């Protein structure tokens, strides 16, 4: 695939774009001077000058129109003001901060785009070399947040996704290696650790009888948490509803180190769309899981993924998705407008929902999410929440943090030493998608 | 991924054929699919197993796709040639004991008949009715393998079938016991339309199982 990057603004952005190009070249993408030839277009933006921002809007509107007749993935990074960033979230496929640049190929691959290097050599469908990747000592970008790959590949064959063809079969990493890496990270002081996999809760299914199951792996992590007597939160993403059992939810409820935040991709709230998506679950199954979560872990936050405008999605079917959002009251939804991915089954189907209609549906769901987040967030006012401080907030003089449920809480402080620390923050006000609080205390709790 | 030797290729129509390969101890559950590719092609495609769990060979039913590299290349294979097979995969696997009730309705379009052929090869005493939709009568792939009173051929492009029209038209006209376990395999339009038809007839969503082919 060819790519094109446009750089606006100062030398700093030029320097950034050189690094972006380096990462994309290494991933096997091929530079083109002609943006019309590109399947991947990025822009290093500059919010400092209105003219530069006007150029961004002009370009992205043009590129989004191109999506009506070609496959195109767009990204934006650089110097972006918070207001612009919010708007760009709706316009670009990918927005990222430069510190996350190493993850750019991964972000692109989430859009089902395989790298040219992969296309050339084909894929290793059995992921026989995956152990080498797992055994690479990672250079962590943070000293308090880390990811542990536990599973790779996908056997689910959702019709909108090319991952089974690009990532190969589901392969589970040996649990002893996962536990060893986790223990090491905890010993080094990491506090937020995410178990990663394309279908993370399918863990162990490829090695039945030889490897522990996913709930058993979580149980062993929970027991480790008790033994180590250190405070840390363990997350996992992304699970598939088909393999989400009550046992998984029961184990999460049982152990404090297993974070009370569940990301459960729904994709659509309509059974017929789910069939076309080849999702292997229906709304009855999804509803059962959510009920189990609410019953066993009432404090858990619930995140989801939704695709709007999937091939053939009628207004009525979309309305079922909106109703599902109303019913489940997600704390966060990563909603994407459907676009066909080469290699996926649905790529052969008509992309028959117009771009304008997809945008409208995206907007409706965003408003729906806002509607249910406001009362939820307001219910947290005056409560003291445990948070992990993650860095400077975009509001001057504030730090940004996340609760165990991954809700954003900012509080007034210039003390950078707090970054990477747990703290207690009393919530004083709530907005649509974030909370504001006052620092109560900082401590290293040892209460497993 | 393992290599298997082709035993026979049976050409059912100009574009549809069955590839039989040596079993070589390969295990699967009826209804599952495998991924196949000719020896020197990296691209794999998924095909439901056409043969039964107890057959001494594995068969897959393949329709040549106009722009499909894999199906074109597989068609050119000869006995003794090798192909690469990966699997089994999928969740359309079938065992009559897994279901409440013993009424089974199978609805297929085109090569979507493949898993049902495997079901019947594996469980020949099953109480089923198969509705197979094709455009023309000559696409009634190996219907002799099914009991005559248990299969209905729907043809939308000629009148040579038991019913002239689409499978959805046919099922719309039929009475149906809501306790029937309904299995759908084939193109997504048929499956989504049939979903509406079946639920309107009182079949609960939990009794509808589907495998989307294209």
XYZ file of C-alpha atoms in Angstrom:
662
model
C 0.000 0.000 0.000
C 1.189 3.504 -0.825
C 1.140 6.298 1.702
C 1.396 10.034 1.694
C 2.078 12.382 4.567
C 1.391 16.105 4.541
C 3.296 18.292 6.965
C 1.967 21.626 8.077
C 3.489 24.087 10.506
C 6.954 24.470 11.924
C 10.251 22.561 11.974
C 9.052 20.529 14.894
C 6.332 19.071 12.710
C 8.847 18.463 9.952
C 10.982 16.568 12.386
C 7.946 14.599 13.536
C 7.012 13.746 9.956
C 10.493 12.320 9.342
C 9.885 9.904 12.173
C 6.416 9.026 10.901
C 7.880 8.234 7.484
C 10.567 6.105 9.081
C 7.995 4.028 10.977
C 5.777 3.564 7.907
C 8.718 2.620 5.673
C 9.825 0.050 8.205
C 6.312 -1.393 8.230
C 6.610 -1.863 4.452
C 4.428 0.959 3.174
C 5.597 2.734 0.039
C 5.828 6.501 -0.232
C 4.012 8.265 -3.041
C 4.211 11.951 -3.924
C 0.710 11.733 -5.310
C -1.896 11.685 -2.559
C -4.510 10.379 -4.998
C -2.529 7.157 -5.330
C -2.302 6.609 -1.598
C -4.361 4.173 0.461
C -3.021 5.700 3.652
C -2.792 9.459 4.116
C -1.585 11.261 7.181
C -1.257 14.837 8.180
C 1.030 16.448 10.719
C -1.173 19.315 11.723
C -0.617 22.642 13.354
C -3.326 24.306 15.384
C -1.236 27.373 15.999
C -2.238 28.978 12.720
C -5.841 29.073 11.592
C -4.718 28.799 7.985
C -3.007 25.504 8.718
C -6.143 24.199 10.424
C -8.298 25.363 7.509
C -6.035 23.310 5.273
C -6.638 20.259 7.446
C -10.399 20.629 7.140
C -10.191 21.184 3.436
C -8.060 18.055 2.969
C -10.004 15.732 5.232
C -13.338 16.643 3.646
C -11.831 15.840 0.271
C -10.350 12.557 1.516
C -13.582 11.488 3.190
C -15.365 12.069 -0.124
C -12.783 9.825 -1.792
C -13.841 7.084 0.604
C -17.086 6.814 -1.344
C -15.175 5.167 -4.160
C -11.872 3.941 -2.720
C -10.435 2.376 0.403
C -8.555 4.955 2.369
C -7.286 5.194 5.925
C -6.509 8.645 7.303
C -4.561 9.723 10.347
C -3.622 12.956 12.033
C -1.033 13.926 14.590
C 1.169 16.893 15.389
C 0.349 20.047 17.330
C -3.385 20.043 17.854
C -5.443 22.137 20.246
C -7.999 20.275 22.366
C -10.963 21.769 20.515
C -9.575 20.782 17.149
C -8.651 17.361 18.456
C -12.259 16.676 19.430
C -13.408 17.606 15.944
C -10.696 15.556 14.288
C -11.775 12.480 16.237
C -14.927 12.500 14.135
C -13.199 13.183 10.839
C -10.059 11.041 10.829
C -9.774 7.285 11.191
C -6.794 7.582 13.517
C -5.611 10.390 15.747
C -2.593 9.872 17.931
C -0.038 11.727 19.955
C 3.521 11.593 18.739
C 4.556 9.624 21.816
C 2.347 6.830 20.479
C 4.017 6.819 17.064
C 5.561 3.338 17.519
C 2.014 2.004 17.770
C 0.937 3.562 14.457
C 1.294 0.352 12.360
C -0.806 -1.447 14.985
C -3.448 1.285 14.877
C -3.573 1.015 11.086
C -3.822 -2.763 11.259
C -6.906 -2.386 13.475
C -8.536 -0.995 10.372
C -7.926 -4.393 8.759
C -5.154 -3.082 6.539
C -2.326 -5.489 6.078
C 1.167 -4.107 5.576
C 2.734 -4.518 2.139
C 5.570 -6.463 3.717
C 3.044 -8.999 4.984
C 1.387 -9.231 1.570
C 4.711 -9.982 -0.065
C 5.671 -12.822 2.211
C 2.154 -14.031 2.963
C 1.219 -14.772 6.509
C 2.257 -17.544 8.769
C -1.234 -18.887 9.454
C -0.082 -20.970 12.390
C 1.857 -18.105 13.905
C 4.775 -20.436 14.414
C 7.178 -17.544 14.882
C 4.981 -15.697 17.294
C 7.022 -16.969 20.255
C 9.968 -14.967 18.974
C 7.860 -11.847 19.115
C 6.636 -12.752 22.567
C 10.183 -13.306 23.753
C 11.438 -9.924 22.583
C 12.162 -7.754 25.571
C 9.912 -4.766 25.028
C 11.028 -1.170 25.361
C 8.177 0.103 27.434
C 7.027 3.601 26.571
C 5.877 4.161 30.127
C 7.122 3.133 33.538
C 3.661 2.474 34.947
C 1.562 1.148 32.034
C 2.416 -1.952 30.022
C 0.877 -4.442 27.624
C 1.399 -8.187 27.705
C 0.499 -10.077 24.528
C -1.116 -13.351 25.552
C -2.767 -14.474 22.343
C -2.417 -13.775 18.667
C -4.564 -14.412 15.613
C -8.249 -14.943 15.068
C -10.440 -17.901 14.141
C -13.736 -16.015 14.218
C -13.882 -14.758 10.609
C -16.161 -11.770 11.118
C -17.199 -10.715 7.632
C -15.979 -7.104 8.036
C -12.512 -8.006 9.229
C -9.373 -9.230 7.480
C -7.474 -10.142 10.626
C -7.885 -13.940 10.194
C -6.119 -13.564 6.857
C -3.427 -11.228 8.076
C -2.751 -12.460 11.594
C -3.358 -16.171 11.123
C -4.811 -18.608 13.619
C -5.446 -18.115 17.306
C -2.317 -19.057 19.233
C -2.016 -18.789 23.004
C 1.200 -17.818 24.708
C 2.394 -20.192 27.453
C 0.801 -19.125 30.731
C 4.045 -19.515 32.663
C 5.652 -16.865 30.405
C 2.675 -14.541 30.855
C 2.772 -14.899 34.624
C 6.551 -14.426 34.689
C 6.312 -11.226 32.623
C 3.505 -9.951 34.802
C 5.460 -10.646 38.001
C 8.458 -8.808 36.562
C 6.368 -5.800 35.602
C 4.764 -5.621 39.023
C 8.180 -5.894 40.672
C 9.334 -2.976 38.497
C 6.421 -0.900 39.730
C 4.048 -1.077 36.774
C 0.514 -0.380 37.872
C -1.720 -0.743 34.853
C -1.113 -3.909 32.871
C -3.242 -4.965 29.927
C -3.417 -8.500 28.594
C -3.662 -8.247 24.824
C -5.058 -10.496 22.154
C -7.206 -10.269 19.032
C -9.681 -12.500 20.861
C -8.138 -12.327 24.272
C -10.734 -14.489 26.006
C -10.267 -17.267 23.459
C -7.009 -17.808 25.306
C -6.224 -21.506 25.740
C -8.868 -22.767 23.314
C -6.179 -23.708 20.790
C -4.406 -25.830 23.417
C -7.259 -27.484 25.244
C -5.974 -29.759 27.974
C -2.400 -28.521 27.537
C -2.859 -24.935 28.662
C -5.024 -23.232 31.250
C -8.282 -21.603 30.216
C -8.734 -17.820 30.188
C -10.638 -17.705 33.514
C -7.986 -19.930 35.060
C -5.256 -17.605 33.791
C -7.111 -14.677 35.367
C -7.488 -16.661 38.590
C -3.740 -17.303 38.713
C -3.122 -13.588 38.138
C -5.576 -12.801 40.933
C -3.735 -15.160 43.276
C -0.446 -13.564 42.262
C -1.929 -10.202 43.211
C -2.704 -11.555 46.667
C 0.815 -12.936 47.096
C 2.730 -9.903 45.807
C 0.923 -7.452 48.079
C 1.338 -4.606 45.607
C -1.360 -2.480 44.129
C -1.883 -2.885 40.389
C -4.745 -3.222 37.940
C -4.894 -5.874 35.241
C -7.082 -5.305 32.181
C -7.674 -7.387 29.080
C -8.705 -6.481 25.554
C -10.401 -7.319 23.259
C -12.709 -10.152 24.204
C -15.267 -11.759 21.894
C -18.785 -12.174 23.311
C -18.918 -15.746 22.060
C -16.195 -16.820 24.480
C -17.257 -14.599 27.379
C -18.418 -16.901 30.141
C -19.894 -16.310 33.575
C -16.750 -17.911 34.971
C -14.629 -15.063 33.562
C -16.917 -12.496 35.178
C -16.973 -14.383 38.496
C -13.170 -14.448 38.622
C -12.935 -10.708 37.875
C -15.398 -10.078 40.700
C -13.330 -12.188 43.077
C -9.884 -10.586 42.797
C -9.034 -6.919 43.453
C -6.160 -6.803 40.931
C -8.507 -7.709 38.080
C -9.779 -4.303 37.004
C -13.508 -3.749 37.097
C -13.668 -2.520 33.539
C -14.890 -4.691 30.708
C -14.578 -3.927 27.049
C -17.162 -6.030 25.248
C -17.473 -5.309 21.519
C -21.116 -5.370 20.438
C -20.606 -4.143 16.835
C -24.365 -3.944 16.238
C -27.536 -4.144 18.292
C -29.439 -5.951 15.557
C -29.465 -9.722 15.186
C -29.645 -9.661 11.412
C -26.694 -7.327 11.125
C -24.789 -9.546 13.542
C -25.521 -12.501 11.252
C -24.229 -10.605 8.224
C -21.193 -9.669 10.268
C -20.738 -13.391 11.024
C -20.299 -12.445 14.661
C -21.304 -15.805 16.162
C -23.320 -14.125 18.880
C -26.760 -12.602 18.927
C -28.268 -9.924 21.113
C -29.683 -12.528 23.480
C -26.185 -13.788 24.233
C -24.824 -10.255 24.536
C -27.648 -9.269 26.877
C -26.991 -12.319 29.074
C -23.337 -11.332 29.430
C -24.176 -7.731 30.343
C -26.709 -8.955 32.901
C -24.038 -11.198 34.438
C -21.607 -8.286 34.586
C -24.204 -6.031 36.238
C -25.168 -8.781 38.688
C -21.679 -9.941 39.649
C -19.708 -6.688 39.301
C -22.204 -3.831 39.598
C -19.414 -1.272 39.876
C -17.775 -2.335 36.595
C -17.656 0.113 33.720
C -18.629 -1.220 30.326
C -16.962 -0.203 27.069
C -17.883 -1.373 23.597
C -17.098 -1.184 19.871
C -19.806 -0.437 17.331
C -19.796 -0.217 13.547
C -22.445 2.010 11.960
C -23.496 1.811 8.328
C -22.451 -1.781 7.785
C -23.469 -3.157 4.387
C -27.248 -3.322 4.193
C -27.854 -1.766 7.628
C -31.362 -0.347 7.477
C -32.678 2.536 9.540
C -34.631 0.051 11.639
C -31.536 -2.066 12.259
C -29.564 1.023 13.220
C -32.389 1.987 15.562
C -31.938 -1.393 17.271
C -28.300 -0.458 17.895
C -29.369 2.878 19.340
C -31.867 1.070 21.570
C -29.157 -1.318 22.692
C -27.016 1.650 23.723
C -29.971 2.982 25.652
C -30.397 -0.392 27.320
C -26.768 -1.090 28.219
C -25.717 2.499 28.991
C -22.107 1.993 27.998
C -19.499 4.154 29.669
C -17.625 4.375 26.391
C -18.249 3.324 22.839
C -15.611 3.284 20.137
C -17.957 3.824 17.227
C -16.659 3.523 13.687
C -18.259 4.205 10.341
C -18.095 1.051 8.262
C -15.657 0.954 5.394
C -14.826 -2.198 3.448
C -11.431 -3.728 4.162
C -9.605 -5.556 1.373
C -9.487 -9.265 2.117
C -12.567 -9.280 4.332
C -15.683 -11.084 3.110
C -17.798 -7.926 3.212
C -15.375 -6.200 0.852
C -17.217 -8.034 -1.944
C -20.579 -6.620 -0.853
C -22.049 -3.275 -1.815
C -21.076 -0.537 0.612
C -24.604 0.751 0.261
C -25.024 3.131 3.192
C -23.942 6.606 2.135
C -21.112 8.367 3.893
C -23.471 11.128 5.013
C -25.837 8.589 6.524
C -22.948 6.841 8.299
C -21.900 10.176 9.748
C -25.428 10.857 10.890
C -25.625 7.470 12.608
C -22.246 8.028 14.238
C -23.465 11.384 15.521
C -26.693 9.844 16.868
C -24.759 7.216 18.823
C -22.281 9.776 20.126
C -25.180 11.850 21.436
C -26.748 8.710 22.909
C -23.497 7.935 24.711
C -23.333 11.483 26.005
C -26.917 11.242 27.269
C -26.145 8.289 29.539
C -22.678 9.381 30.556
C -23.812 12.663 32.063
C -26.035 11.190 34.821
C -23.538 8.391 35.468
C -20.665 10.839 35.841
C -22.789 13.152 37.988
C -23.570 10.250 40.313
C -19.854 10.133 41.100
C -19.692 13.730 42.355
C -18.612 13.889 46.023
C -17.256 10.350 45.853
C -13.602 9.631 46.397
C -12.134 7.502 43.633
C -8.861 5.683 43.356
C -7.009 6.866 40.269
C -3.768 6.258 38.443
C -2.132 9.538 37.475
C -1.104 9.465 33.817
C 0.303 12.874 32.956
C -0.314 16.552 32.496
C -3.848 17.402 31.517
C -4.493 19.658 28.559
C -5.919 22.145 31.077
C -3.055 24.175 32.418
C -2.072 23.323 35.997
C -3.950 20.040 36.029
C -2.974 16.392 35.977
C -4.952 13.734 34.167
C -5.733 10.353 35.655
C -7.825 7.260 35.071
C -10.032 5.398 37.497
C -9.944 1.608 37.654
C -12.929 1.770 35.305
C -10.924 3.970 32.901
C -12.939 7.119 33.507
C -10.915 10.296 33.007
C -10.453 12.424 36.121
C -8.421 15.602 36.143
C -7.354 17.471 39.223
C -5.389 20.606 39.985
C -1.733 19.840 40.526
C 1.606 20.660 38.961
C 3.395 17.890 40.812
C 4.815 15.724 38.012
C 6.118 13.284 40.625
C 2.564 12.045 40.951
C 2.612 10.674 37.390
C 2.539 6.898 37.563
C 1.233 6.927 41.137
C -2.064 5.850 42.595
C -3.998 8.581 44.350
C -7.385 9.219 45.888
C -9.329 12.023 44.264
C -12.651 13.428 45.395
C -14.893 14.180 42.424
C -16.168 17.755 42.482
C -17.772 18.095 39.059
C -18.708 16.008 36.047
C -18.913 16.676 32.346
C -19.962 14.485 29.407
C -16.912 12.305 29.180
C -14.719 13.258 32.110
C -14.641 14.171 35.772
C -12.867 16.839 37.755
C -11.682 16.240 41.278
C -9.521 17.341 44.162
C -6.527 15.398 45.293
C -7.230 13.771 48.652
C -4.137 11.703 49.194
C -1.373 9.788 47.496
C -0.506 6.418 48.842
C 0.805 3.033 47.935
C -2.037 0.819 49.062
C -1.192 -2.784 49.881
C -4.571 -4.276 50.396
C -4.800 -7.323 48.152
C -0.962 -26.325 8.086
C -0.635 -29.765 6.577
C -0.155 -31.050 3.062
C -2.674 -33.466 1.633
C -2.789 -35.384 -1.620
C -5.694 -34.994 -4.000
C -7.459 -38.298 -4.721
C -10.209 -37.297 -7.124
C -11.869 -34.179 -8.465
C -15.521 -34.487 -9.488
C -16.819 -31.760 -11.756
C -20.505 -31.186 -11.011
C -21.048 -28.207 -13.326
C -18.753 -25.995 -15.395
C -17.911 -23.975 -12.330
C -18.543 -26.313 -9.395
C -16.486 -29.283 -8.349
C -15.716 -31.559 -5.407
C -12.128 -32.101 -4.323
C -11.514 -35.335 -2.449
C -8.281 -35.667 -0.506
C -6.806 -38.410 1.628
C -7.995 -38.281 5.213
C -4.580 -38.805 6.844
C -6.098 -38.832 10.326
C -7.598 -35.362 9.977
C -10.344 -34.831 12.581
C -13.249 -32.430 12.362
C -16.822 -32.030 13.513
C -19.488 -32.019 10.854
C -20.356 -28.423 9.926
C -16.845 -27.082 10.388
C -14.761 -25.591 7.621
C -11.160 -25.845 6.508
C -8.858 -23.382 4.805
C -7.400 -24.599 1.541
C -4.796 -23.421 -0.866
C -2.903 -25.005 -3.729
C 0.660 -25.898 -2.828
C 2.319 -22.767 -4.219
C -0.280 -20.148 -3.385
C -0.091 -18.158 -0.165
C -3.725 -17.071 -0.257
C -6.098 -19.409 1.557
C -9.859 -19.615 1.342
C -12.313 -21.283 3.676
C -14.571 -24.132 2.549
C -17.034 -26.189 4.596
C -16.293 -29.892 4.713
C -18.674 -31.719 2.369
C -17.943 -35.267 3.513
C -19.050 -36.925 6.746
C -17.112 -37.285 9.970
C -16.716 -41.024 9.395
C -15.834 -41.011 5.712
C -12.321 -42.281 4.988
C -11.601 -39.111 2.980
C -12.231 -35.387 3.148
C -14.269 -33.669 0.474
C -14.971 -30.014 -0.137
C -17.486 -28.539 -2.568
C -16.088 -25.536 -4.405
C -17.579 -23.052 -6.806
C -15.165 -21.214 -9.008
C -15.385 -17.519 -8.198
C -14.903 -15.100 -11.087
C -12.162 -13.063 -9.418
C -11.063 -15.750 -6.991
C -7.509 -16.951 -7.369
C -7.799 -19.868 -4.959
C -10.918 -21.488 -6.439
C -9.489 -21.173 -9.965
C -6.194 -22.769 -8.974
C -7.827 -25.559 -6.978
C -9.909 -26.460 -10.030
C -6.749 -27.190 -11.974
C -5.481 -29.776 -9.498
C -5.067 -33.410 -10.550
C -5.048 -36.646 -8.554
C -1.716 -36.881 -6.783
C -1.229 -33.109 -6.581
C -0.723 -31.612 -3.157
C -2.703 -28.921 -1.441
C -2.381 -27.212 1.913
C -5.164 -27.612 4.432
C -5.596 -25.830 7.725
C -8.270 -26.300 10.341
C -10.839 -27.335 11.238
C -12.531 -24.061 12.179
C -15.970 -22.676 12.835
C -18.958 -22.916 15.103
C -21.560 -24.376 12.738
C -20.667 -27.814 14.037
C -23.585 -30.114 14.477
C -24.575 -32.996 16.718
C -28.288 -33.826 17.081
C -27.895 -34.422 20.824
C -26.947 -30.767 21.348
C -30.434 -29.578 20.452
C -33.796 -29.802 22.119
C -36.304 -31.450 19.815
C -35.548 -33.571 16.789
C -36.927 -31.397 14.004
C -34.294 -29.920 11.756
C -34.746 -27.541 8.856
C -31.730 -26.904 6.652
C -31.819 -24.064 4.141
C -28.979 -23.595 1.678
C -28.207 -21.541 -1.367
C -25.648 -22.761 -3.891
C -22.633 -24.436 -2.365
C -24.117 -23.664 1.044
C -25.466 -27.196 0.793
C -22.003 -28.414 1.750
C -22.288 -28.563 5.566
C -25.750 -30.151 5.306
C -24.339 -32.838 3.043
C -21.792 -33.469 5.780
C -24.519 -33.531 8.472
C -26.445 -36.207 6.576
C -23.353 -38.269 5.793
C -22.578 -38.228 9.523
C -26.112 -38.687 10.878
C -28.103 -40.514 8.185
C -31.115 -41.148 10.436
C -31.723 -37.474 11.137
C -35.279 -36.096 10.988
C -34.563 -33.218 8.628
C -35.834 -31.341 5.638
C -33.387 -29.614 3.314
C -34.384 -26.731 1.077
C -31.777 -25.982 -1.549
C -31.938 -22.851 -3.655
C -30.095 -22.527 -6.958
C -30.664 -20.621 -10.145
C -30.934 -23.594 -12.519
C -31.846 -27.230 -11.993
C -28.473 -28.590 -13.078
C -26.976 -26.950 -9.967
C -28.729 -29.467 -7.712
C -25.427 -30.788 -6.481
C -25.570 -34.548 -5.807
C -29.128 -34.514 -4.523
C -29.181 -38.303 -4.835
C -27.223 -38.374 -1.575
C -30.363 -37.153 0.206
C -33.666 -38.998 0.682
C -36.037 -37.752 -2.028
C -38.806 -36.912 0.432
C -36.432 -34.831 2.563
C -35.151 -32.393 -0.020
C -36.822 -29.585 -1.930
C -35.073 -27.942 -4.843
C -35.981 -24.299 -5.446
C -34.911 -22.864 -8.789
C -35.179 -19.153 -9.410
C -34.001 -19.175 -13.052
C -35.996 -22.044 -14.551
C -38.884 -24.335 -13.692
C -36.946 -27.571 -13.323
C -36.997 -27.580 -9.525
C -39.668 -28.717 -7.104
C -40.510 -25.067 -6.634
C -39.957 -22.200 -9.018
C -38.662 -19.316 -6.990
C -36.266 -18.531 -4.203
C -35.931 -20.479 -0.972
C -37.330 -17.489 0.899
C -40.474 -17.575 -1.272
C -40.824 -21.280 -0.605
C -40.412 -21.098 3.167
C -42.818 -18.155 3.347
C -45.525 -20.432 1.987
C -44.853 -23.288 4.405
C -46.253 -24.033 7.835
C -43.490 -24.472 10.346
C -43.354 -25.928 13.830
C -41.790 -23.139 15.953
C -39.726 -25.751 17.799
C -37.804 -26.550 14.626
C -34.052 -26.078 14.776
C -33.275 -24.027 11.677
C -29.865 -23.984 10.004
C -29.092 -21.500 7.248
C -26.056 -21.520 5.001
C -25.290 -19.503 1.903
C -25.429 -15.893 0.838
C -26.027 -13.234 3.436
C -29.135 -11.783 1.761
C -30.889 -15.140 1.959
C -29.859 -15.587 5.568
C -31.071 -12.196 6.728
C -34.370 -12.505 4.815
C -34.898 -16.020 6.125
C -34.229 -14.782 9.639
C -37.240 -12.449 9.313
C -39.408 -15.151 7.796
C -38.586 -17.706 10.474
C -39.012 -15.341 13.393
C -42.353 -14.205 11.913
C -43.392 -17.861 11.969
C -42.610 -18.021 15.656
C -39.178 -19.643 15.566
C -37.129 -18.139 18.412
C -33.815 -16.510 17.512
C -32.093 -19.092 19.707
C -33.239 -21.828 17.291
C -31.688 -20.204 14.224
C -28.104 -21.026 13.315
C -26.328 -19.525 10.360
C -23.139 -19.705 8.361
C -22.555 -16.757 6.028
C -20.729 -17.731 2.836
C -20.778 -14.595 0.734
